[in-house]
Amino acid sequence: MKNFKYQNATKIIFGRGMAGCVGEEIAAYGKKVLFHHYGDDFIRSSSVYQTVLQSLQAQGLEIIELTGVQPNPVLSKVREGIEICKREKVDFILALGGGSVIDSAKAIGLGATYDGDVWDHYTKKHVIQQTLPVGVVLTIPATGSESSAGSVITNEDGHIKLLGSNGRTRPVFAIMDPEVTFTVPRYPMAVGGVDMMSHVMERYFTCEEHVELTDRLCEATLRTIIHNLPRTLQEPTDYNARAEIVFAGNLAHNGLLDCGRVPDWSCHFIAHLLGGFTNLAHGATLSILTPHWMDYIYRNHIDRFAQFAVRVWDIPYNEADPEQTARAGIQALRDFWKSLDLPMTLSEAGVTCDRLEELAELVTEDGPIGSIQKLDRQDVLNILLASR
């Protein structure tokens, strides 16, 4: 196990009806709030929107609304929010939504304290040291962005989608009410579950030895998602199943599962840019890429993949042929995602992409990616070609 430092300052406020305390939480930070959320009629007519708005008003907070966030949040909307924050001298940013809204809010918070272009943070030209505080009322369990250090933004100029990570951007609080997610449609719930599982697997597939505790935490989180995600799709108002999924999504990406180990992140690096090129939902790019990545590398890591099969999927260990066990685990993952009606190839997703060579070049422009196995440009291209 490697040395590590772990700190997560996000206050988690979990359970039924907790959105009503959001105004009280924000009041300690100032009086002027940028209320950032999706702009469609669904959010504005939802009970949680009304609850949040009334809670803010009850505290006498000045509210400036910013709407129009889209999946794969874009830099132009971030810049719009930054301009508002600077002009209006905003004290606090509240995100009502899922990962796209939260990531956009984090980026706005960074840019509001910086004299240059916030895109510098994502291209690693500048490390922004300050941010406006951000709070979250979560409506879609998926990305774990409600207490993570990262945000992903798409620059429409070239459709380049990049991750910016900075511990200062962790939201100061996240309100997570499973009942708020009851009305999330089937497909966003399914791709959100893929993102959660991928966040865990990016940590799980490591070369680091003697990490039994975090191995077991990863396995328990995956098994919880596998057990409860189909239940949430079959019965959207099953509170207990929703509660498990909402909490699992947070645990999958709050940094705890990183402790003492080196995560991989290859699939996410590729998926971010593939999503920028195709506008596919992030979870869909991961359902397509991940099994093909596993097919590409598992023979060099038979023990790790066999452990995944046995402990996560309850596949009997084949002592005479451990590779068969490893393959069975990969197939079990495929079968599970197929059962959720998720795409396994780009063609199944109705997407053709003629920029795969460019994508592979961009993914590896700073050198090979990955930890459990380094992938160069040709490796990435081979995985993308297999994913068509």
mmCIF file of C-alpha atoms in Angstrom:
data_model
loop_
_atom_site.group_PDB
_atom_site.id
_atom_site.type_symbol
_atom_site.label_atom_id
_atom_site.label_comp_id
_atom_site.label_asym_id
_atom_site.label_seq_id
_atom_site.Cartn_x
_atom_site.Cartn_y
_atom_site.Cartn_z
ATOM 1 C CA MET A 1 0.000 0.000 0.000
ATOM 2 C CA LYS A 2 1.329 3.411 -0.971
ATOM 3 C CA ASN A 3 1.496 6.445 1.303
ATOM 4 C CA PHE A 4 -1.478 8.726 0.882
ATOM 5 C CA LYS A 5 -3.196 11.886 2.070
ATOM 6 C CA TYR A 6 -6.974 11.938 2.040
ATOM 7 C CA GLN A 7 -9.188 14.925 2.750
ATOM 8 C CA ASN A 8 -12.729 15.565 1.584
ATOM 9 C CA ALA A 9 -14.333 18.687 2.980
ATOM 10 C CA THR A 10 -17.755 18.216 1.350
ATOM 11 C CA LYS A 11 -20.543 18.053 3.894
ATOM 12 C CA ILE A 12 -23.000 15.321 2.869
ATOM 13 C CA ILE A 13 -26.644 16.013 3.753
ATOM 14 C CA PHE A 14 -28.553 12.832 2.915
ATOM 15 C CA GLY A 15 -32.199 11.804 3.013
ATOM 16 C CA ARG A 16 -35.831 12.686 2.439
ATOM 17 C CA GLY A 17 -36.760 16.362 2.396
ATOM 18 C CA MET A 18 -33.260 17.651 3.031
ATOM 19 C CA ALA A 19 -33.339 20.149 0.125
ATOM 20 C CA GLY A 20 -35.316 22.459 2.366
ATOM 21 C CA CYS A 21 -32.219 23.295 4.408
ATOM 22 C CA VAL A 22 -30.190 24.617 1.455
ATOM 23 C CA GLY A 23 -30.805 28.293 2.217
ATOM 24 C CA GLU A 24 -29.558 27.884 5.761
ATOM 25 C CA GLU A 25 -26.406 26.174 4.511
ATOM 26 C CA ILE A 26 -25.652 28.976 2.035
ATOM 27 C CA ALA A 27 -26.405 31.896 4.357
ATOM 28 C CA ALA A 28 -23.058 31.492 6.127
ATOM 29 C CA TYR A 29 -21.204 32.279 2.867
ATOM 30 C CA GLY A 30 -22.869 35.515 1.780
ATOM 31 C CA LYS A 31 -26.028 37.041 0.400
ATOM 32 C CA LYS A 32 -25.790 36.804 -3.394
ATOM 33 C CA VAL A 33 -26.254 33.391 -5.053
ATOM 34 C CA LEU A 34 -25.824 32.223 -8.625
ATOM 35 C CA PHE A 35 -28.531 29.541 -8.904
ATOM 36 C CA HIS A 36 -27.300 27.266 -11.697
ATOM 37 C CA HIS A 37 -29.546 24.575 -13.155
ATOM 38 C CA TYR A 38 -31.035 23.070 -16.281
ATOM 39 C CA GLY A 39 -33.373 25.491 -17.998
ATOM 40 C CA ASP A 40 -36.074 23.125 -19.203
ATOM 41 C CA ASP A 41 -39.646 23.097 -17.951
ATOM 42 C CA PHE A 42 -39.051 19.846 -16.080
ATOM 43 C CA ILE A 43 -36.733 21.444 -13.528
ATOM 44 C CA ARG A 44 -38.733 24.653 -13.157
ATOM 45 C CA SER A 45 -41.949 22.730 -12.571
ATOM 46 C CA SER A 46 -40.392 20.195 -10.206
ATOM 47 C CA SER A 47 -41.078 20.227 -6.494
ATOM 48 C CA VAL A 48 -37.360 20.299 -5.669
ATOM 49 C CA TYR A 49 -36.888 23.527 -7.656
ATOM 50 C CA GLN A 50 -39.725 25.151 -5.722
ATOM 51 C CA THR A 51 -38.375 23.820 -2.419
ATOM 52 C CA VAL A 52 -34.887 25.178 -3.122
ATOM 53 C CA LEU A 53 -36.181 28.540 -4.322
ATOM 54 C CA GLN A 54 -38.365 28.978 -1.232
ATOM 55 C CA SER A 55 -35.487 27.989 1.050
ATOM 56 C CA LEU A 56 -33.207 30.591 -0.559
ATOM 57 C CA GLN A 57 -35.885 33.267 -0.332
ATOM 58 C CA ALA A 58 -36.598 32.445 3.324
ATOM 59 C CA GLN A 59 -32.992 33.365 4.128
ATOM 60 C CA GLY A 60 -33.267 36.689 2.295
ATOM 61 C CA LEU A 61 -30.698 35.647 -0.313
ATOM 62 C CA GLU A 62 -30.412 37.547 -3.590
ATOM 63 C CA ILE A 63 -30.836 35.021 -6.403
ATOM 64 C CA ILE A 64 -29.463 35.223 -9.935
ATOM 65 C CA GLU A 65 -30.516 32.267 -12.092
ATOM 66 C CA LEU A 66 -28.346 30.790 -14.835
ATOM 67 C CA THR A 67 -29.959 28.113 -16.980
ATOM 68 C CA GLY A 68 -29.268 26.329 -20.232
ATOM 69 C CA VAL A 69 -26.725 23.706 -19.149
ATOM 70 C CA GLN A 70 -26.527 20.735 -21.496
ATOM 71 C CA PRO A 71 -25.036 17.252 -21.189
ATOM 72 C CA ASN A 72 -21.283 17.510 -21.806
ATOM 73 C CA PRO A 73 -21.265 21.084 -20.406
ATOM 74 C CA VAL A 74 -19.713 23.653 -22.683
ATOM 75 C CA LEU A 75 -17.153 26.375 -22.165
ATOM 76 C CA SER A 76 -19.399 29.143 -23.541
ATOM 77 C CA LYS A 77 -21.950 28.604 -20.752
ATOM 78 C CA VAL A 78 -19.132 28.577 -18.197
ATOM 79 C CA ARG A 79 -17.837 31.888 -19.526
ATOM 80 C CA GLU A 80 -21.355 33.327 -19.339
ATOM 81 C CA GLY A 81 -21.561 32.324 -15.672
ATOM 82 C CA ILE A 82 -18.127 33.765 -14.929
ATOM 83 C CA GLU A 83 -19.113 37.099 -16.429
ATOM 84 C CA ILE A 84 -22.254 37.193 -14.269
ATOM 85 C CA CYS A 85 -20.333 36.346 -11.110
ATOM 86 C CA LYS A 86 -17.755 39.066 -11.709
ATOM 87 C CA ARG A 87 -20.302 41.685 -12.701
ATOM 88 C CA GLU A 88 -22.747 40.948 -9.877
ATOM 89 C CA LYS A 89 -20.105 40.153 -7.240
ATOM 90 C CA VAL A 90 -21.661 36.775 -6.483
ATOM 91 C CA ASP A 91 -20.775 35.150 -3.135
ATOM 92 C CA PHE A 92 -21.893 31.581 -3.753
ATOM 93 C CA ILE A 93 -22.818 29.207 -6.589
ATOM 94 C CA LEU A 94 -25.599 26.660 -6.111
ATOM 95 C CA ALA A 95 -25.864 23.778 -8.586
ATOM 96 C CA LEU A 96 -29.232 22.041 -8.871
ATOM 97 C CA GLY A 97 -28.755 19.037 -11.123
ATOM 98 C CA GLY A 98 -26.380 16.234 -11.993
ATOM 99 C CA GLY A 99 -22.782 16.076 -13.124
ATOM 100 C CA SER A 100 -23.102 18.507 -16.032
ATOM 101 C CA VAL A 101 -24.541 21.289 -13.880
ATOM 102 C CA ILE A 102 -22.107 20.605 -11.043
ATOM 103 C CA ASP A 103 -19.059 20.534 -13.343
ATOM 104 C CA SER A 104 -20.199 23.773 -14.990
ATOM 105 C CA ALA A 105 -20.669 25.390 -11.565
ATOM 106 C CA LYS A 106 -17.187 24.327 -10.461
ATOM 107 C CA ALA A 107 -15.660 25.801 -13.603
ATOM 108 C CA ILE A 108 -17.571 29.058 -13.101
ATOM 109 C CA GLY A 109 -16.320 29.224 -9.513
ATOM 110 C CA LEU A 110 -12.720 28.877 -10.690
ATOM 111 C CA GLY A 111 -13.060 31.401 -13.492
ATOM 112 C CA ALA A 112 -14.777 33.962 -11.274
ATOM 113 C CA THR A 113 -11.580 34.327 -9.229
ATOM 114 C CA TYR A 114 -9.160 34.364 -12.192
ATOM 115 C CA ASP A 115 -8.231 37.269 -14.456
ATOM 116 C CA GLY A 116 -7.405 35.034 -17.420
ATOM 117 C CA ASP A 117 -9.437 32.481 -19.378
ATOM 118 C CA VAL A 118 -10.713 29.584 -17.258
ATOM 119 C CA TRP A 119 -9.826 27.201 -20.116
ATOM 120 C CA ASP A 120 -6.195 27.684 -18.980
ATOM 121 C CA HIS A 121 -7.092 25.495 -15.999
ATOM 122 C CA TYR A 122 -8.218 22.624 -18.235
ATOM 123 C CA THR A 123 -5.245 22.823 -20.598
ATOM 124 C CA LYS A 124 -2.910 22.916 -17.559
ATOM 125 C CA LYS A 125 -1.512 26.318 -18.543
ATOM 126 C CA HIS A 126 -2.364 27.734 -15.132
ATOM 127 C CA VAL A 127 -3.310 26.278 -11.755
ATOM 128 C CA ILE A 128 -6.082 28.453 -10.341
ATOM 129 C CA GLN A 129 -5.610 28.714 -6.598
ATOM 130 C CA GLN A 130 -8.981 30.182 -5.565
ATOM 131 C CA THR A 131 -12.630 29.532 -6.254
ATOM 132 C CA LEU A 132 -16.042 30.752 -5.250
ATOM 133 C CA PRO A 133 -17.730 28.242 -2.929
ATOM 134 C CA VAL A 134 -20.095 25.806 -4.640
ATOM 135 C CA GLY A 135 -22.987 23.849 -3.134
ATOM 136 C CA VAL A 136 -25.045 21.080 -4.701
ATOM 137 C CA VAL A 137 -28.587 19.781 -4.633
ATOM 138 C CA LEU A 138 -28.193 16.507 -6.521
ATOM 139 C CA THR A 139 -30.936 15.423 -8.935
ATOM 140 C CA ILE A 140 -29.182 12.674 -10.930
ATOM 141 C CA PRO A 141 -26.868 10.102 -9.300
ATOM 142 C CA ALA A 142 -23.996 9.356 -11.676
ATOM 143 C CA THR A 143 -20.733 11.260 -11.760
ATOM 144 C CA GLY A 144 -19.992 11.721 -8.057
ATOM 145 C CA SER A 145 -19.097 15.320 -8.912
ATOM 146 C CA GLU A 146 -21.042 16.445 -5.846
ATOM 147 C CA SER A 147 -17.971 15.740 -3.690
ATOM 148 C CA SER A 148 -15.137 15.156 -6.166
ATOM 149 C CA ALA A 149 -12.216 17.426 -7.007
ATOM 150 C CA GLY A 150 -12.686 17.359 -10.770
ATOM 151 C CA SER A 151 -14.848 18.857 -13.484
ATOM 152 C CA VAL A 152 -15.067 18.091 -17.186
ATOM 153 C CA ILE A 153 -15.810 20.836 -19.731
ATOM 154 C CA THR A 154 -16.162 20.735 -23.522
ATOM 155 C CA ASN A 155 -14.645 23.530 -25.597
ATOM 156 C CA GLU A 156 -16.908 23.880 -28.643
ATOM 157 C CA ASP A 157 -13.885 25.042 -30.653
ATOM 158 C CA GLY A 158 -12.783 21.600 -31.807
ATOM 159 C CA HIS A 159 -15.165 19.775 -29.446
ATOM 160 C CA ILE A 160 -12.306 19.106 -27.049
ATOM 161 C CA LYS A 161 -13.483 17.741 -23.701
ATOM 162 C CA LEU A 162 -10.965 18.022 -20.860
ATOM 163 C CA LEU A 163 -10.762 17.268 -17.162
ATOM 164 C CA GLY A 164 -9.629 19.881 -14.676
ATOM 165 C CA SER A 165 -8.873 18.656 -11.166
ATOM 166 C CA ASN A 166 -8.328 20.863 -8.144
ATOM 167 C CA GLY A 167 -9.137 19.961 -4.542
ATOM 168 C CA ARG A 168 -10.396 23.497 -3.946
ATOM 169 C CA THR A 169 -13.359 22.863 -6.243
ATOM 170 C CA ARG A 170 -14.953 20.209 -4.035
ATOM 171 C CA PRO A 171 -18.421 21.517 -3.172
ATOM 172 C CA VAL A 172 -18.735 22.733 0.389
ATOM 173 C CA PHE A 173 -21.934 20.734 0.771
ATOM 174 C CA ALA A 174 -24.012 18.251 -1.214
ATOM 175 C CA ILE A 175 -27.676 17.618 -0.490
ATOM 176 C CA MET A 176 -28.657 14.132 -1.659
ATOM 177 C CA ASP A 177 -32.331 13.191 -1.414
ATOM 178 C CA PRO A 178 -33.080 9.865 -3.146
ATOM 179 C CA GLU A 179 -36.727 10.886 -3.665
ATOM 180 C CA VAL A 180 -35.580 13.739 -5.919
ATOM 181 C CA THR A 181 -34.235 11.108 -8.352
ATOM 182 C CA PHE A 182 -37.538 9.205 -8.686
ATOM 183 C CA THR A 183 -38.435 11.017 -11.917
ATOM 184 C CA VAL A 184 -35.073 10.523 -13.649
ATOM 185 C CA PRO A 185 -35.794 8.577 -16.878
ATOM 186 C CA ARG A 186 -34.478 5.054 -17.401
ATOM 187 C CA TYR A 187 -31.620 5.851 -19.808
ATOM 188 C CA PRO A 188 -29.929 8.578 -17.704
ATOM 189 C CA MET A 189 -30.158 6.289 -14.668
ATOM 190 C CA ALA A 190 -28.586 3.426 -16.626
ATOM 191 C CA VAL A 191 -25.683 5.437 -18.071
ATOM 192 C CA GLY A 192 -25.229 7.042 -14.657
ATOM 193 C CA GLY A 193 -24.798 3.576 -13.185
ATOM 194 C CA VAL A 194 -22.123 2.816 -15.777
ATOM 195 C CA ASP A 195 -20.235 5.968 -14.810
ATOM 196 C CA MET A 196 -20.354 4.950 -11.141
ATOM 197 C CA MET A 197 -19.065 1.460 -11.925
ATOM 198 C CA SER A 198 -16.339 2.885 -14.129
ATOM 199 C CA HIS A 199 -15.194 5.237 -11.370
ATOM 200 C CA VAL A 200 -14.746 2.225 -9.118
ATOM 201 C CA MET A 201 -13.066 0.075 -11.768
ATOM 202 C CA GLU A 202 -10.594 2.829 -12.657
ATOM 203 C CA ARG A 203 -9.337 2.430 -9.079
ATOM 204 C CA TYR A 204 -9.780 -1.327 -8.827
ATOM 205 C CA PHE A 205 -7.616 -2.250 -11.800
ATOM 206 C CA THR A 206 -4.211 -1.392 -10.387
ATOM 207 C CA CYS A 207 -0.783 -2.985 -10.134
ATOM 208 C CA GLU A 208 -0.513 -1.978 -6.495
ATOM 209 C CA GLU A 209 -0.362 -4.937 -4.102
ATOM 210 C CA HIS A 210 -1.475 -5.215 -0.475
ATOM 211 C CA VAL A 211 -4.561 -3.026 -0.858
ATOM 212 C CA GLU A 212 -7.051 -5.508 0.506
ATOM 213 C CA LEU A 213 -9.224 -2.962 2.318
ATOM 214 C CA THR A 214 -9.769 -0.702 -0.699
ATOM 215 C CA ASP A 215 -10.122 -3.790 -2.921
ATOM 216 C CA ARG A 216 -12.986 -4.928 -0.698
ATOM 217 C CA LEU A 217 -14.521 -1.434 -0.612
ATOM 218 C CA CYS A 218 -14.406 -1.327 -4.420
ATOM 219 C CA GLU A 219 -15.965 -4.773 -4.688
ATOM 220 C CA ALA A 220 -18.716 -3.936 -2.206
ATOM 221 C CA THR A 221 -19.550 -0.728 -4.060
ATOM 222 C CA LEU A 222 -19.708 -2.543 -7.407
ATOM 223 C CA ARG A 223 -21.876 -5.319 -5.987
ATOM 224 C CA THR A 224 -24.231 -2.767 -4.451
ATOM 225 C CA ILE A 225 -24.672 -1.027 -7.806
ATOM 226 C CA ILE A 226 -25.139 -4.325 -9.641
ATOM 227 C CA HIS A 227 -27.829 -5.400 -7.168
ATOM 228 C CA ASN A 228 -29.728 -2.116 -6.925
ATOM 229 C CA LEU A 229 -29.461 -0.455 -10.343
ATOM 230 C CA PRO A 230 -31.894 -2.872 -12.055
ATOM 231 C CA ARG A 231 -34.289 -2.400 -9.136
ATOM 232 C CA THR A 232 -34.291 1.374 -9.631
ATOM 233 C CA LEU A 233 -35.058 0.917 -13.336
ATOM 234 C CA GLN A 234 -37.875 -1.553 -12.693
ATOM 235 C CA GLU A 235 -39.420 0.394 -9.805
ATOM 236 C CA PRO A 236 -38.398 4.065 -9.900
ATOM 237 C CA THR A 237 -40.019 4.881 -6.562
ATOM 238 C CA ASP A 238 -38.204 2.182 -4.577
ATOM 239 C CA TYR A 239 -36.629 4.530 -2.027
ATOM 240 C CA ASN A 240 -34.251 1.973 -0.551
ATOM 241 C CA ALA A 241 -32.803 0.975 -3.918
ATOM 242 C CA ARG A 242 -32.460 4.629 -4.925
ATOM 243 C CA ALA A 243 -30.761 5.456 -1.632
ATOM 244 C CA GLU A 244 -28.170 2.727 -2.213
ATOM 245 C CA ILE A 245 -27.450 3.988 -5.736
ATOM 246 C CA VAL A 246 -27.226 7.653 -4.708
ATOM 247 C CA PHE A 247 -24.785 6.846 -1.905
ATOM 248 C CA ALA A 248 -22.785 4.408 -4.056
ATOM 249 C CA GLY A 249 -22.322 7.060 -6.737
ATOM 250 C CA ASN A 250 -20.866 9.397 -4.152
ATOM 251 C CA LEU A 251 -18.555 6.790 -2.636
ATOM 252 C CA ALA A 252 -17.357 5.757 -6.092
ATOM 253 C CA HIS A 253 -15.758 9.136 -6.759
ATOM 254 C CA ASN A 254 -15.124 10.974 -3.496
ATOM 255 C CA GLY A 255 -11.478 9.864 -3.373
ATOM 256 C CA LEU A 256 -11.705 7.256 -0.607
ATOM 257 C CA LEU A 257 -11.248 4.328 -2.995
ATOM 258 C CA ASP A 258 -7.972 5.859 -4.265
ATOM 259 C CA CYS A 259 -6.260 5.529 -0.899
ATOM 260 C CA GLY A 260 -3.001 3.613 -1.011
ATOM 261 C CA ARG A 261 -3.285 2.647 -4.665
ATOM 262 C CA VAL A 262 -2.583 4.045 -8.140
ATOM 263 C CA PRO A 263 -5.730 4.316 -10.299
ATOM 264 C CA ASP A 264 -5.666 3.816 -14.057
ATOM 265 C CA TRP A 265 -8.095 6.279 -15.747
ATOM 266 C CA SER A 266 -7.381 5.099 -19.315
ATOM 267 C CA CYS A 267 -11.034 4.529 -20.154
ATOM 268 C CA HIS A 268 -12.039 7.915 -18.789
ATOM 269 C CA PHE A 269 -9.296 9.744 -20.679
ATOM 270 C CA ILE A 270 -10.454 8.178 -23.934
ATOM 271 C CA ALA A 271 -14.165 8.510 -23.107
ATOM 272 C CA HIS A 272 -13.954 12.223 -22.358
ATOM 273 C CA LEU A 273 -12.609 13.041 -25.798
ATOM 274 C CA LEU A 274 -14.874 10.514 -27.516
ATOM 275 C CA GLY A 275 -17.841 12.198 -25.844
ATOM 276 C CA GLY A 276 -16.657 15.584 -27.050
ATOM 277 C CA PHE A 277 -16.377 14.310 -30.623
ATOM 278 C CA THR A 278 -19.708 12.432 -30.674
ATOM 279 C CA ASN A 279 -21.835 14.114 -27.952
ATOM 280 C CA LEU A 280 -22.654 10.670 -26.565
ATOM 281 C CA ALA A 281 -23.568 10.524 -22.898
ATOM 282 C CA HIS A 282 -20.458 9.901 -20.821
ATOM 283 C CA GLY A 283 -21.785 6.610 -19.445
ATOM 284 C CA ALA A 284 -22.507 5.384 -22.966
ATOM 285 C CA THR A 285 -18.929 6.049 -24.090
ATOM 286 C CA LEU A 286 -17.775 4.050 -21.068
ATOM 287 C CA SER A 287 -20.113 1.112 -21.709
ATOM 288 C CA ILE A 288 -18.643 0.954 -25.208
ATOM 289 C CA LEU A 289 -14.969 1.406 -24.353
ATOM 290 C CA THR A 290 -14.486 -0.424 -21.063
ATOM 291 C CA PRO A 291 -15.042 -4.051 -22.164
ATOM 292 C CA HIS A 292 -12.828 -3.491 -25.220
ATOM 293 C CA TRP A 293 -10.103 -2.028 -22.974
ATOM 294 C CA MET A 294 -10.428 -5.099 -20.752
ATOM 295 C CA ASP A 295 -10.164 -7.426 -23.757
ATOM 296 C CA TYR A 296 -7.016 -5.589 -24.807
ATOM 297 C CA ILE A 297 -5.079 -5.805 -21.532
ATOM 298 C CA TYR A 298 -6.425 -8.645 -19.367
ATOM 299 C CA ARG A 299 -3.968 -11.321 -20.496
ATOM 300 C CA ASN A 300 -1.161 -9.380 -18.810
ATOM 301 C CA HIS A 301 -3.132 -9.145 -15.551
ATOM 302 C CA ILE A 302 -4.893 -12.484 -15.195
ATOM 303 C CA ASP A 303 -4.886 -12.544 -11.378
ATOM 304 C CA ARG A 304 -6.502 -9.110 -11.040
ATOM 305 C CA PHE A 305 -9.183 -9.838 -13.630
ATOM 306 C CA ALA A 306 -9.871 -13.284 -12.183
ATOM 307 C CA GLN A 307 -10.312 -11.693 -8.745
ATOM 308 C CA PHE A 308 -12.778 -9.254 -10.316
ATOM 309 C CA ALA A 309 -14.735 -12.185 -11.742
ATOM 310 C CA VAL A 310 -14.823 -14.153 -8.501
ATOM 311 C CA ARG A 311 -15.449 -11.395 -5.971
ATOM 312 C CA VAL A 312 -17.719 -9.108 -7.988
ATOM 313 C CA TRP A 313 -19.630 -11.561 -10.193
ATOM 314 C CA ASP A 314 -19.497 -14.777 -8.081
ATOM 315 C CA ILE A 315 -17.870 -16.715 -10.904
ATOM 316 C CA PRO A 316 -16.177 -19.946 -9.691
ATOM 317 C CA TYR A 317 -12.392 -19.819 -9.927
ATOM 318 C CA ASN A 318 -11.003 -22.191 -12.540
ATOM 319 C CA GLU A 319 -7.691 -23.335 -11.090
ATOM 320 C CA ALA A 320 -6.787 -25.181 -14.285
ATOM 321 C CA ASP A 321 -7.506 -22.129 -16.442
ATOM 322 C CA PRO A 322 -7.486 -18.793 -14.561
ATOM 323 C CA GLU A 323 -7.688 -16.989 -17.893
ATOM 324 C CA GLN A 324 -11.116 -18.539 -18.443
ATOM 325 C CA THR A 325 -12.215 -17.029 -15.125
ATOM 326 C CA ALA A 326 -10.910 -13.622 -16.152
ATOM 327 C CA ARG A 327 -12.739 -13.784 -19.492
ATOM 328 C CA ALA A 328 -15.942 -14.817 -17.735
ATOM 329 C CA GLY A 329 -15.767 -11.715 -15.544
ATOM 330 C CA ILE A 330 -15.443 -9.444 -18.580
ATOM 331 C CA GLN A 331 -18.385 -11.212 -20.213
ATOM 332 C CA ALA A 332 -20.455 -10.830 -17.027
ATOM 333 C CA LEU A 333 -19.876 -7.070 -17.167
ATOM 334 C CA ARG A 334 -20.930 -7.005 -20.820
ATOM 335 C CA ASP A 335 -24.043 -9.050 -20.105
ATOM 336 C CA PHE A 336 -25.034 -6.786 -17.212
ATOM 337 C CA TRP A 337 -24.721 -3.615 -19.264
ATOM 338 C CA LYS A 338 -26.549 -5.233 -22.182
ATOM 339 C CA SER A 339 -29.396 -6.103 -19.809
ATOM 340 C CA LEU A 340 -29.738 -2.358 -19.169
ATOM 341 C CA ASP A 341 -30.079 -1.721 -22.938
ATOM 342 C CA LEU A 342 -26.737 0.068 -23.133
ATOM 343 C CA PRO A 343 -24.593 0.204 -26.284
ATOM 344 C CA MET A 344 -21.558 -2.039 -26.578
ATOM 345 C CA THR A 345 -20.235 -0.447 -29.786
ATOM 346 C CA LEU A 346 -20.376 2.937 -31.459
ATOM 347 C CA SER A 347 -22.565 1.482 -34.202
ATOM 348 C CA GLU A 348 -25.059 0.224 -31.596
ATOM 349 C CA ALA A 349 -25.171 3.788 -30.268
ATOM 350 C CA GLY A 350 -25.964 5.017 -33.787
ATOM 351 C CA VAL A 351 -22.670 6.882 -34.032
ATOM 352 C CA THR A 352 -19.979 6.895 -36.681
ATOM 353 C CA CYS A 353 -16.754 8.729 -35.922
ATOM 354 C CA ASP A 354 -14.160 9.332 -38.619
ATOM 355 C CA ARG A 355 -11.771 11.067 -36.194
ATOM 356 C CA LEU A 356 -10.487 8.015 -34.304
ATOM 357 C CA GLU A 357 -6.870 8.551 -35.326
ATOM 358 C CA GLU A 358 -7.078 12.202 -34.266
ATOM 359 C CA LEU A 359 -8.687 11.147 -30.991
ATOM 360 C CA ALA A 360 -5.918 8.628 -30.263
ATOM 361 C CA GLU A 361 -3.338 11.313 -30.999
ATOM 362 C CA LEU A 362 -5.008 13.800 -28.641
ATOM 363 C CA VAL A 363 -5.388 11.264 -25.831
ATOM 364 C CA THR A 364 -1.677 10.451 -25.892
ATOM 365 C CA GLU A 365 -0.219 13.821 -26.879
ATOM 366 C CA ASP A 366 1.491 14.099 -23.478
ATOM 367 C CA GLY A 367 2.672 10.488 -23.562
ATOM 368 C CA PRO A 368 1.213 7.051 -22.840
ATOM 369 C CA ILE A 369 -1.826 6.881 -20.571
ATOM 370 C CA GLY A 370 -2.827 4.428 -17.881
ATOM 371 C CA SER A 371 -1.286 2.792 -14.864
ATOM 372 C CA ILE A 372 -2.049 -0.907 -14.785
ATOM 373 C CA GLN A 373 -0.850 -0.976 -18.395
ATOM 374 C CA LYS A 374 0.565 1.922 -20.373
ATOM 375 C CA LEU A 375 -1.211 2.639 -23.636
ATOM 376 C CA ASP A 376 0.457 4.505 -26.475
ATOM 377 C CA ARG A 377 -1.211 6.044 -29.498
ATOM 378 C CA GLN A 378 -1.485 2.756 -31.391
ATOM 379 C CA ASP A 379 -2.900 0.944 -28.353
ATOM 380 C CA VAL A 380 -5.597 3.590 -27.943
ATOM 381 C CA LEU A 381 -6.390 3.464 -31.653
ATOM 382 C CA ASN A 382 -6.665 -0.336 -31.534
ATOM 383 C CA ILE A 383 -9.182 -0.111 -28.666
ATOM 384 C CA LEU A 384 -11.176 2.551 -30.522
ATOM 385 C CA LEU A 385 -11.228 0.497 -33.717
ATOM 386 C CA ALA A 386 -12.468 -2.537 -31.779
ATOM 387 C CA SER A 387 -15.218 -0.330 -30.311
ATOM 388 C CA ARG A 388 -16.714 0.741 -33.646
#
